[in-house]
mmCIF file of C-alpha atoms in Angstrom:
data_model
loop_
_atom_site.group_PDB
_atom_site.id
_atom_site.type_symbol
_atom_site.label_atom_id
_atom_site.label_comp_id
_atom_site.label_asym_id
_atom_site.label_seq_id
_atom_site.Cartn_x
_atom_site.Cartn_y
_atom_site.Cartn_z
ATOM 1 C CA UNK W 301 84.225 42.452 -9.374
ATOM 2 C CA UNK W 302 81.238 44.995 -8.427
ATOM 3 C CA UNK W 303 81.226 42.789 -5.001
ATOM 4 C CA UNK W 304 85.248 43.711 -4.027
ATOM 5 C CA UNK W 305 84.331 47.374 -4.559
ATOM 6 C CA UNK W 306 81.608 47.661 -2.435
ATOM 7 C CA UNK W 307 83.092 45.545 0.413
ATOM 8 C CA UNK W 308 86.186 47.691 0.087
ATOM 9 C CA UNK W 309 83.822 51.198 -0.028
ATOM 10 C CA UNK W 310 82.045 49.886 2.915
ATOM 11 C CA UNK W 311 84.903 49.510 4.866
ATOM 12 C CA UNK W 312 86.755 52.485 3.534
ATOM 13 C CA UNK W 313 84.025 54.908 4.428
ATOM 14 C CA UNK W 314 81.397 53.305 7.048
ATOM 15 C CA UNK W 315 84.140 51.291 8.670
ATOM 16 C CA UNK W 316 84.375 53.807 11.661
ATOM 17 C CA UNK W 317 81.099 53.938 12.310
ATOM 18 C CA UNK W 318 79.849 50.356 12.041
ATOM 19 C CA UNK W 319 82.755 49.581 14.436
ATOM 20 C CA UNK W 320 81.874 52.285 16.894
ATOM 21 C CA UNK W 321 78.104 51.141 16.351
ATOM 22 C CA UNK W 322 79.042 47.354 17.084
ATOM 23 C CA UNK W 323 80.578 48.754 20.771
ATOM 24 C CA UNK W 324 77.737 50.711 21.813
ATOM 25 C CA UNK W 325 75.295 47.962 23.859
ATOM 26 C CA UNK W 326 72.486 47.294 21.722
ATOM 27 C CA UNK W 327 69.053 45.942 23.442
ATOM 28 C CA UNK W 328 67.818 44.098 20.299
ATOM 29 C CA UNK W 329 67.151 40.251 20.509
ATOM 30 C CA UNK W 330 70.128 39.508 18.521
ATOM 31 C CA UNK W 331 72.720 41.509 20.543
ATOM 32 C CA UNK W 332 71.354 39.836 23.783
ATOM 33 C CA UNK W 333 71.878 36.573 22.283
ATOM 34 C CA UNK W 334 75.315 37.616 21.602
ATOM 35 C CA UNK W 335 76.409 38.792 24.647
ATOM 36 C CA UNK W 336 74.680 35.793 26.266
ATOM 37 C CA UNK W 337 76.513 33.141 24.197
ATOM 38 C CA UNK W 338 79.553 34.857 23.127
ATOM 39 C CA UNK W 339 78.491 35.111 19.465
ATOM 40 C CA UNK W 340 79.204 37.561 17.080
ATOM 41 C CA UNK W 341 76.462 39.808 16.442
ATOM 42 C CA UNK W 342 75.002 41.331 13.605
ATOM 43 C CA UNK W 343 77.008 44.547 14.430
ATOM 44 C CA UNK W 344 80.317 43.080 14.689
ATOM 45 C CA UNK W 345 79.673 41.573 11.449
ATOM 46 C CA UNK W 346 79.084 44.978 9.810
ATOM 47 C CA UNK W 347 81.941 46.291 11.683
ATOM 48 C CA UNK W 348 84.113 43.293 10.063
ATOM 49 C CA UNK W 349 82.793 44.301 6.240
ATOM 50 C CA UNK W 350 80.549 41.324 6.284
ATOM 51 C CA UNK W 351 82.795 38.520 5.714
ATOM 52 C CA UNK W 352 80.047 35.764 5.787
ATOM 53 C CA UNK W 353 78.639 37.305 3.213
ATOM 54 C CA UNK W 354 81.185 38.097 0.980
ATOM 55 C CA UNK W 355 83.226 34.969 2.043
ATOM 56 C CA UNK W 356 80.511 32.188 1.777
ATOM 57 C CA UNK W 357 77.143 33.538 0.906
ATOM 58 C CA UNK W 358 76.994 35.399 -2.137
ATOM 59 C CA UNK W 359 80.645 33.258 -3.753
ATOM 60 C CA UNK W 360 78.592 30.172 -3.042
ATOM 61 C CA UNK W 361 75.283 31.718 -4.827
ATOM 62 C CA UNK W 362 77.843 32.989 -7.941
ATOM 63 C CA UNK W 363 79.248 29.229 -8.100
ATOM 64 C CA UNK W 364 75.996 27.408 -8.344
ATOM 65 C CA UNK W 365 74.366 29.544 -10.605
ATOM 66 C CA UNK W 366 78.018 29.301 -12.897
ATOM 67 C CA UNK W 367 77.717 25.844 -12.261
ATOM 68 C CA UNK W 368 73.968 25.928 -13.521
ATOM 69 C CA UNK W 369 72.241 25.633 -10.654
ATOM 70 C CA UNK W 370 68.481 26.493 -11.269
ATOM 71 C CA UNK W 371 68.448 30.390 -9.698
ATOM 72 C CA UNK W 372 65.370 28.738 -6.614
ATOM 73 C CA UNK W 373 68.291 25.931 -6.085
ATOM 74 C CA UNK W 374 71.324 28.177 -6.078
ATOM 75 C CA UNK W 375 69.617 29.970 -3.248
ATOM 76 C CA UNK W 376 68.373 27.066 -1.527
ATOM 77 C CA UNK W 377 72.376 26.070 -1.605
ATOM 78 C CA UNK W 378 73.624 29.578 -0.123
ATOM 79 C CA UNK W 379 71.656 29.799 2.092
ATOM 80 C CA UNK W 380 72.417 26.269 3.780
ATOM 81 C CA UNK W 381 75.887 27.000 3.412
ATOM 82 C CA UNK W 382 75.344 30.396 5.232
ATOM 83 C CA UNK W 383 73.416 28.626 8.149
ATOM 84 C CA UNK W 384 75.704 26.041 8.685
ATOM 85 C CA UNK W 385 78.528 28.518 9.574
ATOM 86 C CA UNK W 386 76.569 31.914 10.534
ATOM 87 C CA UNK W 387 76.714 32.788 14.228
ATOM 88 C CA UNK W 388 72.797 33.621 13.385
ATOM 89 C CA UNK W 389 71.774 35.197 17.069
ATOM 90 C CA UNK W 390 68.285 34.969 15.660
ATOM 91 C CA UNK W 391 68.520 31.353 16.061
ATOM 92 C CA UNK W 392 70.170 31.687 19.586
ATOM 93 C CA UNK W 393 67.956 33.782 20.924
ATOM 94 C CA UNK W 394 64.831 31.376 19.745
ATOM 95 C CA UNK W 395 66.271 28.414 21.065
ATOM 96 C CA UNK W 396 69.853 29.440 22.811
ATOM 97 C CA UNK W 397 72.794 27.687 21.712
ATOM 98 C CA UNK W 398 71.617 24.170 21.364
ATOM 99 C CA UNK W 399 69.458 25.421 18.712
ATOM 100 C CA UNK W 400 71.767 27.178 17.167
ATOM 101 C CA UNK W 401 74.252 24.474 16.671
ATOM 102 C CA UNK W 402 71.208 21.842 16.107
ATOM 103 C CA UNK W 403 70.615 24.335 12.761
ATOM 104 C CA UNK W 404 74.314 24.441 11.420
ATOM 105 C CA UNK W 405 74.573 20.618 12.247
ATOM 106 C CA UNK W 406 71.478 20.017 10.105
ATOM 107 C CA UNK W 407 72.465 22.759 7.259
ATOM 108 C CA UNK W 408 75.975 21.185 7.235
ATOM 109 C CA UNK W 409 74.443 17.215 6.995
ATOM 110 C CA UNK W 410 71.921 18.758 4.503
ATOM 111 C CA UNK W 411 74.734 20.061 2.444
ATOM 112 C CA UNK W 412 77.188 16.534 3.066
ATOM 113 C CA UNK W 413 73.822 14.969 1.590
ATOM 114 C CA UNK W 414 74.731 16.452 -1.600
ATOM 115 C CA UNK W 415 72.691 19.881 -1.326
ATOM 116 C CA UNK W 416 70.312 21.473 -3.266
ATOM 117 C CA UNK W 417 70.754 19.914 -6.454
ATOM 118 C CA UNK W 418 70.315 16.257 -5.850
ATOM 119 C CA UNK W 419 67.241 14.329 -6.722
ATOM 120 C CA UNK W 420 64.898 15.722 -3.939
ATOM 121 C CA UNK W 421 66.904 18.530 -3.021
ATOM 122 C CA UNK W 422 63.789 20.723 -2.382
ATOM 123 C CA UNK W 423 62.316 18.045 -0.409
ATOM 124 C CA UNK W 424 64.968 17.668 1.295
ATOM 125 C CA UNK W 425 65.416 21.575 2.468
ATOM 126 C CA UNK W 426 61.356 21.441 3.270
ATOM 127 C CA UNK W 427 61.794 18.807 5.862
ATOM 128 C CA UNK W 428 65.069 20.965 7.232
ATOM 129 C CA UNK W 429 62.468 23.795 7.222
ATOM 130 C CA UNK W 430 59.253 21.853 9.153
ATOM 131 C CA UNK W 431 62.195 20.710 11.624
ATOM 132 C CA UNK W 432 63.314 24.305 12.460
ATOM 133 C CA UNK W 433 59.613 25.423 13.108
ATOM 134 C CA UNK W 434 58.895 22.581 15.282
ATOM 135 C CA UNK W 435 61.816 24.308 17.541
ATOM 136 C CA UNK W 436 61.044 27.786 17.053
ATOM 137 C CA UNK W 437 63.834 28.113 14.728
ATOM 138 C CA UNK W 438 63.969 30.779 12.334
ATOM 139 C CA UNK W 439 67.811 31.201 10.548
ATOM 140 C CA UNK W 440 66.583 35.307 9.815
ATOM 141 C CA UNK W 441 70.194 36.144 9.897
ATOM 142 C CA UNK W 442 71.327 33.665 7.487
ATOM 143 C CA UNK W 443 68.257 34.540 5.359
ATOM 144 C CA UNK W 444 68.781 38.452 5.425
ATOM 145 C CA UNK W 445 72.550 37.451 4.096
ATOM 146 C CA UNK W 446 70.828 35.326 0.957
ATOM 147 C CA UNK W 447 68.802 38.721 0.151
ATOM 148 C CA UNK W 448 71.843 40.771 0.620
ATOM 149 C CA UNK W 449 73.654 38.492 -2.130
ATOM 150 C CA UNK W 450 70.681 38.417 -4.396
ATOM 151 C CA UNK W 451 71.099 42.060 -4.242
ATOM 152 C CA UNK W 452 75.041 41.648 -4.550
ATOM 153 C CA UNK W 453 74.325 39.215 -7.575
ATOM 154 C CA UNK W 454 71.713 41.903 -9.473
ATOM 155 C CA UNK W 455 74.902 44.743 -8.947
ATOM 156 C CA UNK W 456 77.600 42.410 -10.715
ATOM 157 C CA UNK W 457 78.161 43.844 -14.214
ATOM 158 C CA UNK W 458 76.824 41.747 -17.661
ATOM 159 C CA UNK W 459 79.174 38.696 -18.325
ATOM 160 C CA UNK W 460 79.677 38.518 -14.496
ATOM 161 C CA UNK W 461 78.592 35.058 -13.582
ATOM 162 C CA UNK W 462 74.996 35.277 -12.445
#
């Protein structure tokens, strides 16, 4: 799969440097959340070959849409399943760890609520959604993961699930 191959060239020939990059002290938002919490940053997960991504995002975008999950829904689904496990520091750093696990908790209860494609699935992710912005929540890291798959997902060859 087109996904294997570019994990493994990543790692191959940026591996070095995204590990050396990850060391280096960073001043962003996201690496002071980090360091504050004891998360792994955004760095350290490029360093690592981007194993939520390849791991849970873009295998659980693949199985919905295999499964025939509407393309809007299959995203919906990956991306829940990204926030409920991604150490998102954008989330820490809007509302520190509490809201940080308050979003996975939610994500995960979302997804034991049977997800995206139940009757009022989209309903159901909108009232996730008005709950994060009445906290200041905003789950960018999970999100820039679901456009990294999409991208991941328009790479796989024709006859690869999609």
């Amino acid at each position: 799969m087109a996904d294997r191959k570019i994990r493994r060239t990543l790692l191959e020939q940026w591996g070095a440097a995204l590990t050396a990059r990850a060391l280096r002290m960073s001043s962003s938002h996201g690496a002071s959340a980090a360091r504050r919490f004891g998360l792994r940053s955004v760095g350290t997960e490029a360093a690592l070959g981007f194993p939520v991504l390849f791991e849970t995002t873009f295998p659980v975008l693949q199985n919905a849409m295999r499964e025939g999950m509407a393309p809007q829904l299959a995203r919906v689904q990956a991306l829940f399943h990204t926030i409920a496990i991604l150490e998102d520091t954008n989330l820490a750093h809007r509302g520190g760890l509490a809201g940080l696990r308050y979003a996975q908790r939610a994500a995960r209860d979302f997804l034991r609520a049977g997800g995206a494609n139940r009757a009022g699935g989209l309903d159901a992710a909108r009232s996730v959604q008005r709950a994060f912005v009445a906290r200041n929540l905003s789950p960018g890291g999970a999100a820039d993961l679901l456009a990294a798959a999409c991208w991941l997902q328009r790479l796989q060859p024709a006859g690869e699930a999609r």
